[in-house]
Coordinates of N, CA and C in Angstrom, one line a residue:
Chain A
D1 N 124.0 98.6 40.6 CA 124.7 97.8 41.6 C 123.7 96.9 42.2
A2 N 123.8 95.6 42.0 CA 122.8 94.7 42.5 C 123.0 94.6 44.0
G3 N 121.9 94.5 44.7 CA 122.0 94.3 46.2 C 122.1 92.9 46.5
V4 N 121.8 92.5 47.7 CA 121.9 91.1 48.2 C 120.7 90.4 47.6
T5 N 121.0 89.2 47.0 CA 120.0 88.4 46.4 C 119.9 87.0 47.1
Q6 N 118.7 86.5 47.2 CA 118.5 85.2 47.8 C 117.6 84.4 46.9
S7 N 117.8 83.1 47.0 CA 116.9 82.1 46.3 C 116.8 80.8 47.1
P8 N 115.6 80.2 46.9 CA 114.4 80.7 46.3 C 113.7 81.7 47.1
T9 N 112.6 82.2 46.6 CA 111.9 83.2 47.4 C 110.9 82.5 48.4
H10 N 110.4 81.4 48.0 CA 109.5 80.6 48.8 C 109.8 79.1 48.7
L11 N 109.5 78.4 49.7 CA 109.9 77.0 49.7 C 108.9 76.3 50.7
I12 N 108.4 75.1 50.3 CA 107.6 74.3 51.1 C 108.2 72.9 51.2
K13 N 108.4 72.5 52.5 CA 109.0 71.2 52.8 C 108.2 70.5 53.8
T14 N 108.5 69.2 54.0 CA 107.8 68.4 55.0 C 108.8 68.1 56.1
R15 N 108.3 67.8 57.3 CA 109.1 67.4 58.4 C 110.1 66.3 58.0
G16 N 111.4 66.5 58.5 CA 112.4 65.5 58.3 C 113.2 65.7 57.0
Q17 N 112.7 66.6 56.1 CA 113.5 66.8 54.9 C 114.6 67.8 55.2
Q18 N 115.4 68.0 54.1 CA 116.5 68.9 54.2 C 116.3 70.0 53.2
V19 N 116.9 71.2 53.5 CA 116.7 72.3 52.6 C 118.0 73.1 52.5
T20 N 118.2 73.7 51.3 CA 119.4 74.6 51.1 C 118.9 75.9 50.5
L21 N 119.3 77.0 51.2 CA 119.0 78.3 50.8 C 120.3 79.0 50.3
R22 N 120.1 79.9 49.4 CA 121.3 80.5 48.8 C 121.3 82.0 48.9
C23 N 122.5 82.6 48.9 CA 122.6 84.1 49.1 C 123.8 84.5 48.3
S24 N 123.6 85.6 47.5 CA 124.7 86.3 46.9 C 124.9 87.7 47.5
P25 N 126.0 88.1 48.0 CA 126.2 89.4 48.6 C 126.3 90.5 47.7
K26 N 126.2 91.7 48.2 CA 126.4 92.9 47.4 C 127.8 92.9 46.9
S27 N 127.9 93.6 45.7 CA 129.2 93.7 45.1 C 130.2 94.4 46.1
G28 N 131.4 93.8 46.2 CA 132.3 94.4 47.1 C 132.3 93.9 48.6
H29 N 131.2 93.1 48.9 CA 131.1 92.6 50.3 C 131.7 91.2 50.3
D30 N 132.3 90.9 51.5 CA 133.0 89.6 51.6 C 132.5 88.8 52.8
T31 N 131.5 89.3 53.5 CA 131.0 88.7 54.7 C 129.5 88.4 54.6
V32 N 129.0 87.3 54.9 CA 127.6 86.9 54.9 C 127.1 86.4 56.2
S33 N 126.0 87.0 56.7 CA 125.4 86.6 57.9 C 124.0 86.1 57.6
W34 N 123.6 85.1 58.4 CA 122.2 84.5 58.2 C 121.4 84.7 59.5
Y35 N 120.2 85.1 59.3 CA 119.2 85.3 60.4 C 117.9 84.5 60.1
Q36 N 117.3 84.1 61.2 CA 116.0 83.5 61.1 C 115.0 84.5 61.7
Q37 N 113.9 84.7 61.0 CA 112.8 85.6 61.5 C 111.5 84.8 61.6
A38 N 111.1 84.4 62.8 CA 109.9 83.7 63.0 C 108.7 84.8 62.9
L39 N 107.5 84.3 62.7 CA 106.4 85.2 62.5 C 106.2 86.1 63.8
G40 N 106.2 87.4 63.6 CA 105.9 88.3 64.7 C 107.1 88.6 65.5
Q41 N 108.3 88.1 65.1 CA 109.5 88.3 65.9 C 110.6 89.1 65.1
G42 N 111.6 89.6 65.8 CA 112.7 90.1 65.2 C 113.7 89.1 64.7
P43 N 114.5 89.4 63.7 CA 115.5 88.4 63.2 C 116.4 87.9 64.3
Q44 N 116.8 86.6 64.3 CA 117.7 86.0 65.2 C 118.9 85.6 64.5
F45 N 120.1 85.9 65.0 CA 121.4 85.6 64.3 C 121.6 84.1 64.3
I46 N 121.9 83.5 63.1 CA 122.2 82.1 63.1 C 123.8 81.9 63.1
F47 N 124.4 82.5 62.0 CA 125.9 82.5 62.0 C 126.4 83.4 60.9
Q48 N 127.7 83.6 60.9 CA 128.3 84.5 60.0 C 129.5 83.9 59.3
Y49 N 129.7 84.1 58.0 CA 130.8 83.6 57.3 C 131.7 84.7 56.7
Y50 N 133.0 84.4 56.9 CA 134.0 85.4 56.4 C 135.2 84.6 56.0
E51 N 135.7 84.8 54.8 CA 136.9 84.1 54.3 C 136.6 82.6 54.3
E52 N 135.4 82.2 54.0 CA 135.0 80.8 53.8 C 134.9 80.1 55.2
E53 N 135.0 80.8 56.3 CA 135.0 80.2 57.6 C 133.8 80.7 58.4
E54 N 133.2 79.8 59.2 CA 132.2 80.3 60.1 C 132.8 81.0 61.3
R55 N 132.4 82.3 61.5 CA 133.1 83.0 62.6 C 132.5 82.6 63.9
Q56 N 131.2 82.6 64.0 CA 130.5 82.2 65.2 C 129.0 81.9 64.9
R57 N 128.4 81.1 65.7 CA 127.0 80.9 65.5 C 126.2 81.3 66.7
G58 N 125.0 81.6 66.4 CA 124.0 81.9 67.5 C 123.5 80.7 68.1
N59 N 122.4 80.8 68.8 CA 121.8 79.7 69.6 C 121.0 78.8 68.7
F60 N 121.6 78.2 67.8 CA 120.9 77.3 66.8 C 121.6 75.9 66.8
P61 N 120.9 74.8 66.7 CA 121.5 73.5 66.7 C 122.3 73.2 65.5
D62 N 123.0 72.1 65.6 CA 123.9 71.7 64.5 C 123.2 71.3 63.2
R63 N 121.8 71.2 63.3 CA 121.1 70.9 62.1 C 121.2 72.1 61.1
F64 N 121.6 73.2 61.6 CA 121.8 74.4 60.8 C 123.3 74.4 60.4
S65 N 123.6 74.4 59.2 CA 125.0 74.5 58.8 C 125.1 75.4 57.5
G66 N 126.3 75.8 57.3 CA 126.4 76.8 56.1 C 127.7 76.6 55.4
H67 N 127.9 77.4 54.4 CA 129.1 77.3 53.6 C 129.3 78.7 52.9
Q68 N 130.5 79.1 52.7 CA 130.8 80.3 51.9 C 131.7 79.9 50.8
F69 N 131.5 80.3 49.6 CA 132.3 80.0 48.5 C 133.3 81.0 48.2
P70 N 134.3 80.7 47.3 CA 135.3 81.7 47.1 C 134.8 83.0 46.5
N71 N 133.6 83.0 45.8 CA 133.1 84.2 45.3 C 132.2 85.0 46.3
Y72 N 132.3 84.5 47.6 CA 131.6 85.1 48.7 C 130.2 84.8 48.9
S73 N 129.6 84.1 47.9 CA 128.2 83.6 48.0 C 128.1 82.6 49.1
S74 N 126.9 82.3 49.6 CA 126.8 81.5 50.8 C 125.6 80.6 50.6
E75 N 125.6 79.5 51.3 CA 124.4 78.6 51.4 C 124.1 78.4 52.9
L76 N 122.9 78.2 53.2 CA 122.4 77.8 54.5 C 121.7 76.5 54.3
N77 N 122.1 75.5 55.1 CA 121.5 74.1 55.0 C 120.8 73.8 56.3
V78 N 119.6 73.3 56.2 CA 118.9 72.9 57.5 C 118.5 71.4 57.2
N79 N 118.9 70.5 58.1 CA 118.6 69.1 58.0 C 117.5 68.8 59.0
A80 N 116.9 67.6 58.8 CA 115.8 67.1 59.7 C 114.9 68.2 60.1
L81 N 114.2 68.8 59.1 CA 113.3 70.0 59.3 C 112.3 69.7 60.3
L82 N 112.0 70.7 61.2 CA 110.9 70.6 62.2 C 109.9 71.7 61.8
L83 N 108.7 71.5 62.3 CA 107.7 72.5 62.1 C 108.1 73.9 62.5
G84 N 108.9 73.9 63.6 CA 109.4 75.2 64.2 C 110.4 75.9 63.3
D85 N 110.9 75.2 62.3 CA 111.9 75.9 61.4 C 111.2 76.8 60.4
S86 N 109.8 76.7 60.3 CA 109.1 77.6 59.4 C 109.4 79.1 59.8
A87 N 109.9 79.8 58.9 CA 110.3 81.2 59.2 C 110.7 81.9 57.9
L88 N 111.0 83.2 58.0 CA 111.7 83.9 56.9 C 113.2 83.9 57.2
Y89 N 114.0 83.4 56.3 CA 115.4 83.3 56.4 C 116.1 84.5 55.7
L90 N 116.8 85.3 56.4 CA 117.4 86.5 55.8 C 118.9 86.4 55.8
C91 N 119.4 86.8 54.7 CA 120.8 86.9 54.5 C 121.2 88.3 54.5
A92 N 122.4 88.6 55.1 CA 122.9 90.0 55.1 C 124.3 90.0 54.7
S93 N 124.8 90.9 53.9 CA 126.2 91.0 53.6 C 126.8 92.3 54.1
S94 N 128.1 92.2 54.3 CA 128.9 93.4 54.8 C 130.3 93.2 54.4
V95 N 131.1 94.3 54.7 CA 132.5 94.2 54.5 C 133.1 93.8 55.8
G96 N 133.9 92.8 55.8 CA 134.3 92.1 57.0 C 135.4 92.8 57.8
Q97 N 136.0 93.8 57.3 CA 137.1 94.5 58.0 C 136.6 95.8 58.6
G98 N 137.3 96.2 59.6 CA 136.9 97.5 60.3 C 136.2 97.1 61.6
E99 N 136.0 98.1 62.4 CA 135.5 97.9 63.7 C 134.0 97.4 63.7
V100 N 133.2 98.1 62.9 CA 131.8 97.8 62.9 C 131.3 97.7 61.4
E101 N 130.6 96.7 61.1 CA 130.1 96.5 59.8 C 128.6 97.0 59.7
T102 N 128.3 97.5 58.6 CA 126.9 97.8 58.3 C 126.4 96.6 57.4
Q103 N 125.3 96.0 57.9 CA 124.8 94.8 57.2 C 123.6 95.2 56.3
Y104 N 123.6 94.7 55.1 CA 122.6 95.0 54.1 C 121.9 93.6 53.9
F105 N 120.5 93.7 53.9 CA 119.8 92.5 53.9 C 119.2 92.2 52.5
G106 N 119.0 90.9 52.2 CA 118.3 90.5 51.0 C 116.8 90.4 51.3
P107 N 116.0 90.0 50.3 CA 114.6 89.9 50.5 C 114.1 88.7 51.3
G108 N 115.0 87.8 51.5 CA 114.6 86.6 52.3 C 114.1 85.5 51.6
T109 N 114.1 84.3 52.2 CA 113.5 83.1 51.7 C 112.5 82.7 52.8
R110 N 111.2 82.5 52.3 CA 110.2 82.1 53.3 C 110.0 80.6 53.2
L111 N 110.3 79.9 54.3 CA 110.3 78.5 54.4 C 109.1 78.1 55.2
L112 N 108.3 77.2 54.6 CA 107.2 76.6 55.3 C 107.4 75.1 55.5
V113 N 107.3 74.6 56.7 CA 107.5 73.2 56.9 C 106.2 72.6 57.4
L114 N 105.7 71.6 56.6 CA 104.4 71.0 56.9 C 104.6 69.6 57.6
Chain B
A1 N 125.3 90.3 77.9 CA 124.9 90.3 76.4 C 124.1 91.5 76.1
Q2 N 124.2 91.9 74.9 CA 123.4 93.0 74.4 C 121.9 92.6 74.2
S3 N 121.0 93.6 74.4 CA 119.6 93.4 74.1 C 119.0 94.7 73.7
V4 N 117.8 94.6 73.0 CA 117.1 95.7 72.6 C 115.6 95.6 72.9
T5 N 115.0 96.6 73.4 CA 113.6 96.6 73.8 C 112.9 97.6 73.0
Q6 N 111.8 97.2 72.3 CA 110.9 98.1 71.6 C 109.6 98.0 72.3
P7 N 109.2 99.0 73.2 CA 108.1 98.8 74.1 C 106.8 98.8 73.3
D8 N 106.7 99.4 72.2 CA 105.4 99.5 71.5 C 105.3 98.5 70.4
I9 N 104.4 97.6 70.5 CA 104.2 96.5 69.5 C 103.5 97.1 68.3
H10 N 102.5 97.9 68.5 CA 101.7 98.5 67.4 C 101.6 100.0 67.7
I11 N 101.6 100.8 66.7 CA 101.4 102.2 66.8 C 100.6 102.6 65.5
T12 N 99.5 103.4 65.8 CA 98.7 103.9 64.7 C 98.8 105.5 64.7
V13 N 99.1 106.0 63.6 CA 99.1 107.5 63.5 C 98.3 107.9 62.2
S14 N 97.9 109.1 62.2 CA 97.2 109.7 61.0 C 98.3 110.2 60.1
E15 N 98.0 110.1 58.8 CA 98.9 110.6 57.8 C 99.1 112.1 58.0
G16 N 100.4 112.6 58.0 CA 100.7 113.9 58.2 C 101.1 114.2 59.7
A17 N 100.8 113.3 60.6 CA 101.1 113.5 62.0 C 102.6 113.1 62.2
S18 N 103.1 113.5 63.3 CA 104.5 113.2 63.7 C 104.5 111.8 64.3
L19 N 105.7 111.2 64.2 CA 105.9 109.8 64.7 C 107.2 109.7 65.5
E20 N 107.0 109.0 66.6 CA 108.2 108.6 67.4 C 108.1 107.1 67.8
L21 N 109.1 106.3 67.4 CA 109.2 104.9 67.8 C 110.3 104.8 68.8
R22 N 110.0 104.1 69.9 CA 110.9 104.0 71.0 C 111.8 102.7 70.9
C23 N 113.1 102.9 71.3 CA 114.0 101.8 71.3 C 114.9 102.0 72.5
N24 N 115.0 101.0 73.4 CA 116.0 101.0 74.5 C 116.9 99.9 74.3
Y25 N 118.2 100.1 74.6 CA 119.2 99.1 74.4 C 119.9 98.8 75.7
S26 N 120.6 97.7 75.7 CA 121.4 97.3 76.8 C 122.7 96.8 76.2
Y27 N 123.8 97.5 76.5 CA 125.1 97.1 76.0 C 126.2 97.7 76.8
G28 N 127.2 96.9 77.2 CA 128.2 97.4 78.1 C 129.2 98.4 77.6
A29 N 129.4 98.4 76.3 CA 130.4 99.3 75.7 C 129.7 100.3 74.9
T30 N 130.4 101.0 74.1 CA 129.8 102.0 73.2 C 128.9 101.3 72.2
P31 N 127.7 101.7 72.2 CA 126.7 101.0 71.3 C 126.8 101.5 69.9
Y32 N 126.6 100.6 69.0 CA 126.4 100.9 67.6 C 125.0 100.5 67.2
L33 N 124.2 101.4 66.8 CA 122.8 101.2 66.7 C 122.2 101.4 65.3
F34 N 121.2 100.7 65.0 CA 120.6 100.7 63.6 C 119.1 100.8 63.8
W35 N 118.4 101.4 62.8 CA 117.0 101.2 62.5 C 116.8 100.6 61.1
Y36 N 116.0 99.6 61.0 CA 115.7 99.0 59.8 C 114.1 99.0 59.6
V37 N 113.7 99.0 58.4 CA 112.2 98.9 58.1 C 112.0 97.7 57.2
Q38 N 110.8 97.1 57.5 CA 110.4 95.9 56.8 C 109.0 96.0 56.3
S39 N 108.8 96.1 55.0 CA 107.5 96.1 54.4 C 107.0 94.6 54.3
P40 N 105.7 94.5 54.3 CA 105.1 93.1 54.3 C 105.8 92.2 53.3
G41 N 106.2 91.0 53.8 CA 106.8 90.0 52.9 C 108.2 90.4 52.3
Q42 N 108.8 91.4 52.8 CA 110.1 91.9 52.3 C 111.2 91.7 53.3
G43 N 112.4 91.9 52.8 CA 113.6 91.9 53.7 C 113.7 93.2 54.4
L44 N 114.8 93.5 55.1 CA 115.0 94.7 55.9 C 115.8 95.7 55.1
Q45 N 115.3 97.0 55.2 CA 116.0 98.1 54.5 C 116.6 99.0 55.6
L46 N 117.8 99.3 55.5 CA 118.5 100.2 56.4 C 117.9 101.6 56.4
L47 N 117.5 102.1 57.5 CA 117.0 103.5 57.5 C 118.1 104.5 58.0
L48 N 118.8 104.1 59.0 CA 119.9 104.9 59.5 C 120.7 104.2 60.5
K49 N 121.9 104.7 60.9 CA 122.7 104.1 61.9 C 123.5 105.1 62.7
Y50 N 123.8 104.7 63.9 CA 124.6 105.6 64.8 C 125.9 104.8 65.2
F51 N 127.0 105.4 64.8 CA 128.3 104.8 65.2 C 129.0 105.6 66.3
S52 N 129.0 106.9 66.1 CA 129.7 107.8 67.0 C 129.4 109.2 66.6
G53 N 129.8 110.2 67.3 CA 129.7 111.6 66.9 C 128.4 112.2 67.2
D54 N 127.9 113.0 66.3 CA 126.6 113.7 66.5 C 125.5 112.7 66.9
T55 N 124.8 113.0 68.0 CA 123.8 112.1 68.5 C 122.5 112.2 67.8
L56 N 122.3 113.1 66.9 CA 121.1 113.2 66.0 C 121.6 112.7 64.6
V57 N 121.1 111.6 64.2 CA 121.5 111.1 62.9 C 120.3 111.1 61.9
Q58 N 120.6 111.5 60.7 CA 119.6 111.6 59.6 C 119.6 110.3 58.8
G59 N 118.5 109.9 58.3 CA 118.4 108.7 57.5 C 117.6 108.9 56.2
I60 N 117.2 107.9 55.6 CA 116.5 108.0 54.4 C 115.0 108.2 54.7
K61 N 114.3 108.6 53.7 CA 112.8 108.8 53.7 C 112.4 109.8 54.8
G62 N 113.3 110.7 55.2 CA 112.9 111.8 56.1 C 113.0 111.4 57.6
F63 N 113.5 110.2 57.9 CA 113.6 109.7 59.3 C 114.9 110.3 59.9
E64 N 114.8 110.4 61.2 CA 115.9 110.7 62.0 C 115.9 110.0 63.4
A65 N 117.0 109.9 64.0 CA 117.0 109.2 65.4 C 118.0 109.9 66.2
E66 N 117.7 109.9 67.5 CA 118.5 110.6 68.5 C 119.0 109.6 69.5
F67 N 120.3 109.5 69.7 CA 121.0 108.7 70.6 C 121.1 109.4 72.0
K68 N 120.6 108.8 73.0 CA 120.7 109.4 74.3 C 121.3 108.4 75.3
R69 N 122.6 108.5 75.6 CA 123.3 107.6 76.4 C 122.7 107.5 77.8
S70 N 122.3 108.6 78.3 CA 121.8 108.7 79.7 C 120.5 107.9 79.9
Q71 N 119.8 107.8 78.8 CA 118.5 107.0 78.8 C 118.6 105.7 78.1
S72 N 119.8 105.3 77.6 CA 120.0 104.1 76.8 C 118.9 104.0 75.8
S73 N 118.7 105.1 75.0 CA 117.6 105.1 74.0 C 118.1 105.5 72.7
F74 N 117.4 105.1 71.7 CA 117.7 105.5 70.3 C 116.4 105.5 69.6
N75 N 115.6 106.6 69.8 CA 114.3 106.7 69.3 C 114.3 107.2 67.9
L76 N 113.4 106.7 67.1 CA 113.2 107.0 65.7 C 112.1 108.0 65.5
R77 N 112.3 109.1 64.7 CA 111.3 110.1 64.6 C 111.1 110.5 63.1
K78 N 109.9 111.0 62.8 CA 109.6 111.6 61.5 C 108.6 112.7 61.7
P79 N 108.8 113.8 61.2 CA 107.9 115.0 61.5 C 106.5 114.8 60.8
S80 N 106.4 114.2 59.7 CA 105.1 114.0 59.0 C 105.1 112.7 58.3
V81 N 104.2 111.8 58.7 CA 104.2 110.5 58.2 C 103.3 110.4 57.0
H82 N 103.8 109.6 56.0 CA 103.1 109.3 54.8 C 102.5 107.9 54.8
W83 N 101.5 107.7 54.1 CA 100.8 106.4 54.1 C 101.8 105.3 53.7
S84 N 102.8 105.6 52.9 CA 103.7 104.6 52.5 C 104.7 104.2 53.6
D85 N 104.7 104.9 54.7 CA 105.5 104.5 55.8 C 105.0 103.3 56.6
A86 N 103.8 102.9 56.4 CA 103.2 101.8 57.1 C 104.1 100.5 56.8
A87 N 104.6 100.0 57.9 CA 105.6 98.9 57.8 C 105.9 98.5 59.2
E88 N 106.8 97.5 59.4 CA 107.4 97.2 60.7 C 108.8 97.7 60.8
Y89 N 109.1 98.3 62.0 CA 110.3 98.9 62.2 C 111.1 98.2 63.3
F90 N 112.4 97.9 63.0 CA 113.2 97.2 63.9 C 114.4 98.0 64.3
C91 N 114.7 98.1 65.6 CA 115.9 98.7 66.2 C 116.9 97.5 66.4
A92 N 118.1 97.8 66.2 CA 119.1 96.7 66.4 C 120.4 97.3 67.0
V93 N 121.1 96.5 67.8 CA 122.4 96.9 68.4 C 123.4 95.9 67.9
V94 N 124.6 96.4 67.7 CA 125.7 95.5 67.2 C 126.4 94.9 68.4
G95 N 126.7 93.6 68.3 CA 127.5 92.9 69.2 C 128.7 92.2 68.6
E96 N 129.7 92.2 69.3 CA 130.9 91.6 68.7 C 130.9 90.1 68.7
L97 N 131.5 89.5 67.7 CA 131.6 88.0 67.7 C 133.0 87.7 68.2
T98 N 133.2 86.6 69.0 CA 134.5 86.3 69.5 C 135.5 86.0 68.4
G99 N 135.0 85.5 67.3 CA 135.9 85.2 66.2 C 136.1 86.4 65.3
G100 N 135.7 87.6 65.7 CA 135.8 88.8 64.9 C 134.5 89.0 64.2
G101 N 134.3 90.2 63.7 CA 133.0 90.5 63.0 C 131.9 90.9 64.0
N102 N 130.8 91.2 63.5 CA 129.7 91.7 64.3 C 128.4 90.9 64.0
K103 N 127.5 90.8 65.0 CA 126.2 90.4 64.7 C 125.2 91.4 65.2
L104 N 124.0 91.4 64.7 CA 123.0 92.3 65.1 C 122.0 91.6 66.0
T105 N 121.7 92.3 67.1 CA 120.6 91.9 68.0 C 119.4 92.8 67.8
F106 N 118.3 92.2 67.5 CA 117.1 93.0 67.1 C 116.1 93.1 68.3
G107 N 115.3 94.1 68.3 CA 114.1 94.2 69.1 C 113.0 93.4 68.4
T108 N 111.9 93.3 69.0 CA 110.8 92.5 68.5 C 110.0 93.3 67.4
G109 N 110.3 94.6 67.2 CA 109.7 95.3 66.2 C 108.5 96.1 66.6
T110 N 108.2 97.2 65.9 CA 107.0 98.0 66.1 C 106.3 98.1 64.8
Q111 N 105.0 97.6 64.8 CA 104.2 97.7 63.6 C 103.5 99.0 63.5
L112 N 103.8 99.8 62.4 CA 103.2 101.1 62.2 C 102.1 101.0 61.2
K113 N 100.9 101.5 61.7 CA 99.8 101.7 60.8 C 99.5 103.1 60.6
V114 N 99.2 103.5 59.4 CA 98.9 104.9 59.0 C 97.5 105.1 58.6
E115 N 96.8 105.9 59.3 CA 95.4 106.1 58.9 C 95.3 107.3 57.9
L116 N 94.5 107.1 56.9 CA 94.4 108.2 55.9 C 93.3 109.2 56.3

């Protein structure tokens, strides 16, 4: 049973560019959450997708956007990259029904903005 | 809003010694709590979770955690640490999203070093 997968593993971009990160959830999971982990910090919630809709976003600007596809995979897009966007981006999948979900994380995509 | 505090940024223990990592949470309702471990350059692996019931929960790799409502704590323990346990450990509390679903609020992590 494959776990959560993310691509690419590493990415280098320059300021002002745009980036797209991809995530495939665990088999049987229908919900995808995205987190940003800056160096030396805990992960911060960006947003969550369920049934192809964004449920809610954390304290991140509109430069951060996402999408969920009918097969439950998801993309995170970041426009107009800033140096401060350099971080590990983590995707987590879960089953979206029930009171509390257990989120399982992928290996992350490390983004470096120069 | 919910929050998590991990008071110890770094902890060093000798291999074979016992370990306790502290976690304090702030949440108005019944908390749902998790511990995750992150090896260098890796994602997060779930160690254990507390939803309800028995306040002592067992996890993978010999870890356990005890939920103490009176102290707003969810400390992680291991009786005998192995060198492979060296990693960063994150405590997290679940918060509800207004549109349904949950998000995790993490502490800043505790970096564990194991001396041989």
